[in-house]
CSV table of C-alpha atoms in Angstrom, one decimal:
chain,number,residue,atom,x,y,z
A,2,UNK,CA,215.5,-209.2,73.4
A,3,UNK,CA,212.8,-208.0,71.1
A,4,UNK,CA,213.2,-204.7,69.4
A,5,UNK,CA,210.3,-202.7,68.0
A,6,UNK,CA,210.0,-202.8,64.3
A,7,UNK,CA,210.3,-199.4,62.6
A,8,UNK,CA,206.9,-198.4,61.2
A,9,UNK,CA,206.6,-196.1,58.2
A,10,UNK,CA,204.6,-193.0,59.1
A,11,UNK,CA,202.1,-192.4,56.4
A,12,UNK,CA,200.0,-189.9,58.3
A,13,UNK,CA,201.1,-187.0,56.0
A,14,UNK,CA,199.3,-188.7,53.1
A,15,UNK,CA,195.5,-188.3,52.4
A,16,UNK,CA,193.5,-191.2,53.8
A,17,UNK,CA,193.0,-192.8,50.4
A,18,UNK,CA,196.7,-193.0,49.7
A,19,UNK,CA,197.8,-194.7,52.9
A,20,UNK,CA,199.3,-198.1,52.0
A,21,UNK,CA,198.7,-199.7,55.5
A,22,UNK,CA,195.0,-198.6,55.5
A,23,UNK,CA,194.5,-199.9,51.9
A,24,UNK,CA,196.1,-203.2,52.9
A,25,UNK,CA,194.0,-203.5,56.1
A,26,UNK,CA,190.8,-202.8,54.2
A,27,UNK,CA,191.6,-205.2,51.5
A,28,UNK,CA,192.6,-207.9,54.0
A,29,UNK,CA,189.2,-207.5,55.7
A,30,UNK,CA,187.5,-207.9,52.3
A,31,UNK,CA,189.5,-211.0,51.5
A,32,UNK,CA,188.5,-212.4,55.0
A,33,UNK,CA,184.8,-212.0,54.2
A,34,UNK,CA,185.2,-214.5,51.3
A,35,UNK,CA,187.4,-216.9,53.4
A,36,UNK,CA,190.8,-216.0,51.8
A,37,UNK,CA,193.7,-214.6,53.8
A,38,UNK,CA,195.7,-211.7,52.4
A,39,UNK,CA,199.3,-211.8,53.7
A,40,UNK,CA,202.1,-209.3,53.2
A,41,UNK,CA,205.4,-210.7,52.1
A,42,UNK,CA,208.7,-209.9,53.8
A,43,UNK,CA,210.3,-206.8,52.0
A,44,UNK,CA,213.7,-207.9,53.3
A,45,UNK,CA,213.7,-211.1,51.2
A,46,UNK,CA,214.9,-210.3,47.7
A,47,UNK,CA,212.6,-211.6,45.0
A,48,UNK,CA,209.7,-212.3,47.3
A,49,UNK,CA,206.2,-211.2,46.1
A,50,UNK,CA,204.8,-208.4,48.2
A,51,UNK,CA,201.5,-210.0,48.8
A,52,UNK,CA,199.9,-213.5,48.9
A,53,UNK,CA,196.4,-214.8,48.9
A,54,UNK,CA,196.0,-218.1,50.7
A,55,UNK,CA,193.3,-220.6,51.4
A,56,UNK,CA,193.3,-224.3,52.2
A,57,UNK,CA,197.1,-224.4,51.9
A,58,UNK,CA,197.2,-223.0,48.4
A,59,UNK,CA,199.1,-219.7,47.8
A,60,UNK,CA,198.6,-217.2,45.0
A,61,UNK,CA,201.4,-214.6,44.7
A,62,UNK,CA,200.2,-211.0,44.1
A,63,UNK,CA,202.5,-208.3,42.8
A,64,UNK,CA,200.7,-205.3,44.2
A,65,UNK,CA,197.6,-204.1,46.0
A,66,UNK,CA,196.1,-203.4,42.6
A,67,UNK,CA,196.7,-207.0,41.6
A,68,UNK,CA,195.1,-208.1,44.9
A,69,UNK,CA,192.0,-205.9,44.2
A,70,UNK,CA,191.7,-207.5,40.8
A,71,UNK,CA,192.0,-211.0,42.2
A,72,UNK,CA,189.3,-210.2,44.8
A,73,UNK,CA,187.0,-208.8,42.2
A,74,UNK,CA,187.3,-212.0,40.1
A,75,UNK,CA,186.6,-214.2,43.2
A,76,UNK,CA,183.6,-212.2,44.3
A,77,UNK,CA,182.1,-212.1,40.8
A,78,UNK,CA,182.6,-215.9,40.5
A,79,UNK,CA,180.9,-216.4,43.9
A,80,UNK,CA,182.1,-217.4,47.3
A,81,UNK,CA,182.4,-221.1,46.3
A,82,UNK,CA,185.3,-220.2,43.9
A,83,UNK,CA,188.4,-222.0,45.0
A,84,UNK,CA,191.9,-220.3,45.1
A,85,UNK,CA,193.5,-220.5,41.6
A,86,UNK,CA,197.3,-220.8,41.5
A,87,UNK,CA,197.6,-219.8,37.9
């Protein structure tokens, strides 16, 4: 039997401070350049909170700020820039 996953209510925060909204917006921006932004599983100890993936390559990202920086580098380099696993 499937049980609903508890969702954190962030509606008491200003729109600009909502983590789910920030993630959804950033994931859409990643999709525009052909890269998928994936949330890691918070239950797994030691797992990175976010990952960027394209063509089977994975780039761990420590925070949404790190994801924004990664996206900025990719868009400045152009859409042809491949995923770097550095």
